[in-house]
Amino acid sequence: MRATTGPTPSPGAAPAVTTTGPSTTAKGLKPGSVGLLGSIVVSLSSTAPAYSLAASLGLVVASGGVLLAGVKAPSILLLAFVPMWMIAVAFQELNRLDPDCGTTFTWVTRAFGPTTGWLGGWGIIAADVIVMANLAQIAGSYGFRFVGAVTDVDAITALGGDTLWSTVAGVAWIAVMTVVCHLGVEVSTRPQYALLGIEVLALAVFAGVAAFRVLDGTAGVTSITPSLDWLWPSGLDPATVIAPAMLTALFIYWGWDTALSLNEETTDPRRTPGRSAVISTVLLLGIYVLLATATIAFAGVGTDGIGLGSPGNADDVFAAIAPALFGSSVLGHAATALLAFAILTSASASTQTTILPTARTALSMAAHGALPSRFARVHERFRTPTWSTFGMGIASAGCYVLFTVLSGTLLTALIGSVGLMIAFYYALTGFACVWVFRRTLLDSARHFVVRGVVPLLGGATLTVAFGYGLAQFARPDWLQDADGRNVTVLGIGAVAVVGVAAIAVGVVLMVVWRLRSPGFFVGRTGAAGKDPDPVERRQPRPTVDR
């Protein structure tokens, strides 16, 4: 296997880079590989609607065996959309200025300096590595459930609930998807079209059948008639309910920024990634609100049976509901198998698309001197990061096995922990947008709103949600397992511990690298040495064959 980064750098130094824009570096990636439609598909696949709802909707409805948002969960999804859209706008504006695959790392470094920028980049890496454990667990479990549903062999289906075999299958998924990502971005994105199509079809069938049975009166005693009141969060306490529920809902939306991480491999890199991010968040809003409303209406929010308030249903609401929803007929059996396959492909596709942004963030950090230069190596033939891609796969598999060995219930805690990381680096990006463009905000009404007000409100909202949510996550009784036992680490809520520990690990690694190679941190290399408030200039639009 051969890799290239251009001229060989001296030990500990950043690799040589070539300026192609305000601070964009030529990193050896393959430009023009992804168009607008492909970029949107990658964003949606990375978000993984089927997997995200299966793993998270129950945690928005209830936590610790008591209701959280309850029937008002759709309103939480609406609220979470607002800062998500605002940050997507910030990403779009910053990408127009500087389409660097490091995204938050590069932009925050430009705005607030190398230390804050490094932590912003670490936020992306940590969130992606942590979530891979949950993704792999879902993919491994649903692999057995799908095969069992198709073959009608209960023994195979039962393996989906076996910790050992689901872990083995999950690690295998990580290995396969890591290799696929290494083979090139075109190879990585091509299967996403079919996988996303199957996913959307299965979710449409699920929502349609659930809505029909509720309206037809055959949904069972737990069903609830939907109401427009579910779309407004009246009566929910902002600190103890809305903030922590929003952090979980952020996880459901998270993933659209993968398109920005592929900006250097996208046609029209200054416009296409940002447009796809904004479009994706709007599409996700419609999908999530409809699915959440239909699911709550059919299953209800009780703590018994298929009710979404039951702790036993929190880690996978679709698995709890599907048998009651579709029944045991041949057609119902087929629908159950389709849903299992959709969640399997959703988790698998998200496993793949989660590796992509992490590898490119590490690539950019190395190219700018913020990580060892080996992470900037790009394969000569495939034009993909080598060390960064395989390093992501190895780290993800290691974390998955570690969390499983420590406690299987920690996998459920990861959802909220990732929400903390998302709020952390998204908020930094929003504030960075305001600061980078601060001297041009009054040039036009559009600049003032799009580059000032919207990113600032988005960053502020996420910061408040982070603070209040962290306080709730730290409660010992915040998360409970299926037996009603608190999931804690040293008496503190596991969700808060994992989130804070992830940031703390980043601080330690940053200090170690600064002591070993201080060039980036003193502004001698890459993004750390760029003007934090550049004079914007019109860039020529590239010619794209259509």
Short mmCIF file of C-alpha atoms in Angstrom, two decimals, residues 352-526:
data_model
loop_
_atom_site.label_atom_id
_atom_site.label_comp_id
_atom_site.label_asym_id
_atom_site.label_seq_id
_atom_site.Cartn_x
_atom_site.Cartn_y
_atom_site.Cartn_z
CA GLN A 352 -19.70 4.21 6.81
CA THR A 353 -20.57 7.89 6.58
CA THR A 354 -19.38 8.49 10.15
CA ILE A 355 -15.92 7.28 9.23
CA LEU A 356 -15.72 9.75 6.33
CA PRO A 357 -15.86 13.06 8.29
CA THR A 358 -13.67 11.79 11.11
CA ALA A 359 -10.93 10.69 8.74
CA ARG A 360 -11.04 14.00 6.89
CA THR A 361 -11.02 16.05 10.09
CA ALA A 362 -7.91 14.17 11.23
CA LEU A 363 -6.42 14.60 7.75
CA SER A 364 -6.95 18.37 7.87
CA MET A 365 -5.61 18.65 11.41
CA ALA A 366 -2.47 16.78 10.37
CA ALA A 367 -2.09 18.87 7.20
CA HIS A 368 -2.19 22.02 9.36
CA GLY A 369 0.28 20.58 11.88
CA ALA A 370 -2.24 19.89 14.65
CA LEU A 371 -1.71 16.10 14.55
CA PRO A 372 1.20 13.85 13.55
CA SER A 373 1.96 14.13 9.84
CA ARG A 374 1.24 10.45 9.20
CA PHE A 375 -2.49 11.23 9.54
CA ALA A 376 -2.21 13.46 6.47
CA ARG A 377 -1.15 10.57 4.23
CA VAL A 378 -3.45 9.97 1.26
CA HIS A 379 -3.48 6.78 -0.80
CA GLU A 380 -1.99 7.40 -4.24
CA ARG A 381 -4.65 5.41 -6.11
CA PHE A 382 -7.82 5.76 -4.04
CA ARG A 383 -7.18 9.40 -3.03
CA THR A 384 -8.47 8.75 0.48
CA PRO A 385 -6.79 9.22 3.90
CA THR A 386 -4.95 6.07 4.95
CA TRP A 387 -3.88 6.43 8.58
CA SER A 388 -6.90 8.60 9.38
CA THR A 389 -9.43 6.14 7.94
CA PHE A 390 -7.98 2.98 9.45
CA GLY A 391 -7.21 4.78 12.69
CA MET A 392 -10.88 5.76 12.95
CA GLY A 393 -11.94 2.15 12.39
CA ILE A 394 -9.54 0.77 14.99
CA ALA A 395 -10.43 3.41 17.59
CA SER A 396 -14.16 2.85 17.03
CA ALA A 397 -13.89 -0.93 17.37
CA GLY A 398 -11.80 -0.52 20.50
CA CYS A 399 -14.29 1.85 22.14
CA TYR A 400 -17.20 -0.43 21.21
CA VAL A 401 -15.57 -3.45 22.83
CA LEU A 402 -14.53 -1.39 25.87
CA PHE A 403 -18.04 -0.03 26.49
CA THR A 404 -19.54 -3.49 26.01
CA VAL A 405 -17.12 -5.07 28.50
CA LEU A 406 -17.68 -2.34 31.09
CA SER A 407 -21.48 -2.42 30.82
CA GLY A 408 -23.87 -3.04 27.98
CA THR A 409 -26.16 -0.33 29.36
CA LEU A 410 -23.43 2.25 28.70
CA LEU A 411 -24.27 1.93 25.00
CA THR A 412 -27.60 3.61 25.75
CA ALA A 413 -25.79 6.35 27.68
CA LEU A 414 -23.76 7.19 24.59
CA ILE A 415 -26.72 8.88 22.87
CA GLY A 416 -26.90 11.76 25.35
CA SER A 417 -23.10 11.93 25.60
CA VAL A 418 -22.82 12.41 21.86
CA GLY A 419 -25.49 15.12 22.16
CA LEU A 420 -23.15 17.00 24.48
CA MET A 421 -20.28 16.72 22.00
CA ILE A 422 -22.53 17.84 19.13
CA ALA A 423 -23.70 20.90 21.04
CA PHE A 424 -20.09 21.68 21.94
CA TYR A 425 -18.58 21.78 18.46
CA TYR A 426 -21.68 23.08 16.68
CA ALA A 427 -21.90 26.01 19.11
CA LEU A 428 -18.22 26.79 18.54
CA THR A 429 -18.86 26.86 14.79
CA GLY A 430 -21.78 29.24 15.19
CA PHE A 431 -19.73 31.67 17.26
CA ALA A 432 -16.78 31.32 14.87
CA CYS A 433 -19.00 32.38 11.97
CA VAL A 434 -19.96 35.60 13.73
CA TRP A 435 -16.36 36.38 14.66
CA VAL A 436 -14.81 35.57 11.29
CA PHE A 437 -17.26 37.87 9.48
CA ARG A 438 -17.58 40.47 12.26
CA ARG A 439 -16.20 43.40 10.22
CA THR A 440 -18.52 42.78 7.27
CA LEU A 441 -21.77 42.13 9.13
CA LEU A 442 -23.08 45.65 8.43
CA ASP A 443 -22.28 45.51 4.72
CA SER A 444 -25.79 44.26 3.93
CA ALA A 445 -28.96 43.07 5.62
CA ARG A 446 -28.22 39.54 4.42
CA HIS A 447 -24.76 39.51 6.01
CA PHE A 448 -26.14 40.84 9.30
CA VAL A 449 -28.84 38.16 9.52
CA VAL A 450 -27.18 35.14 7.89
CA ARG A 451 -23.64 35.64 9.20
CA GLY A 452 -24.46 37.36 12.45
CA VAL A 453 -27.89 36.88 14.02
CA VAL A 454 -28.63 33.33 12.86
CA PRO A 455 -25.26 31.73 13.80
CA LEU A 456 -25.14 33.65 17.10
CA LEU A 457 -28.61 32.49 18.14
CA GLY A 458 -27.79 28.94 17.09
CA GLY A 459 -24.57 28.89 19.10
CA ALA A 460 -26.22 30.49 22.14
CA THR A 461 -29.13 28.03 22.08
CA LEU A 462 -26.80 25.05 21.95
CA THR A 463 -24.63 26.47 24.73
CA VAL A 464 -27.64 26.85 27.03
CA ALA A 465 -28.85 23.35 26.13
CA PHE A 466 -25.36 21.99 26.88
CA GLY A 467 -25.25 23.57 30.34
CA TYR A 468 -28.74 22.62 31.49
CA GLY A 469 -28.56 19.22 29.81
CA LEU A 470 -25.23 18.36 31.47
CA ALA A 471 -26.71 19.16 34.88
CA GLN A 472 -29.61 16.77 34.25
CA PHE A 473 -27.45 14.04 32.74
CA ALA A 474 -25.29 14.07 35.90
CA ARG A 475 -28.22 13.01 38.07
CA PRO A 476 -27.74 9.40 39.29
CA ASP A 477 -31.29 8.45 38.31
CA TRP A 478 -31.22 10.09 34.87
CA LEU A 479 -30.68 6.83 32.99
CA GLN A 480 -31.86 3.42 34.15
CA ASP A 481 -31.51 -0.03 32.66
CA ALA A 482 -34.37 -2.39 31.88
CA ASP A 483 -34.36 -3.60 35.52
CA GLY A 484 -34.76 -0.10 36.92
CA ARG A 485 -31.17 0.26 38.16
CA ASN A 486 -29.39 3.58 37.80
CA VAL A 487 -26.64 3.68 35.16
CA THR A 488 -23.83 5.64 36.84
CA VAL A 489 -20.06 5.98 36.99
CA LEU A 490 -18.76 6.68 40.52
CA GLY A 491 -22.27 7.72 41.50
CA ILE A 492 -22.62 10.31 38.72
CA GLY A 493 -24.95 9.83 35.77
CA ALA A 494 -23.09 7.87 33.07
CA VAL A 495 -24.31 10.17 30.29
CA ALA A 496 -22.58 13.19 31.82
CA VAL A 497 -19.45 11.23 32.73
CA VAL A 498 -18.89 9.89 29.22
CA GLY A 499 -19.44 13.34 27.65
CA VAL A 500 -17.12 15.20 30.02
CA ALA A 501 -14.52 12.42 29.90
CA ALA A 502 -14.43 12.61 26.10
CA ILE A 503 -13.63 16.33 26.24
CA ALA A 504 -11.06 15.76 28.99
CA VAL A 505 -9.26 13.14 26.91
CA GLY A 506 -9.05 15.69 24.11
CA VAL A 507 -7.47 18.25 26.44
CA VAL A 508 -4.83 15.74 27.53
CA LEU A 509 -4.00 14.74 23.95
CA MET A 510 -3.79 18.39 22.92
CA VAL A 511 -1.34 19.18 25.72
CA VAL A 512 0.81 16.18 24.80
CA TRP A 513 0.94 17.18 21.13
CA ARG A 514 1.65 20.82 22.00
CA LEU A 515 4.65 19.77 24.08
CA ARG A 516 5.90 17.51 21.32
CA SER A 517 5.24 19.77 18.31
CA PRO A 518 4.30 23.36 19.22
CA GLY A 519 4.38 24.77 15.67
CA PHE A 520 0.62 24.78 15.14
CA PHE A 521 -0.11 26.24 18.57
CA VAL A 522 2.25 29.20 18.11
CA GLY A 523 0.80 30.04 14.72
CA ARG A 524 3.63 28.82 12.52
CA THR A 525 1.65 26.26 10.51
CA GLY A 526 -1.59 25.97 8.56
#
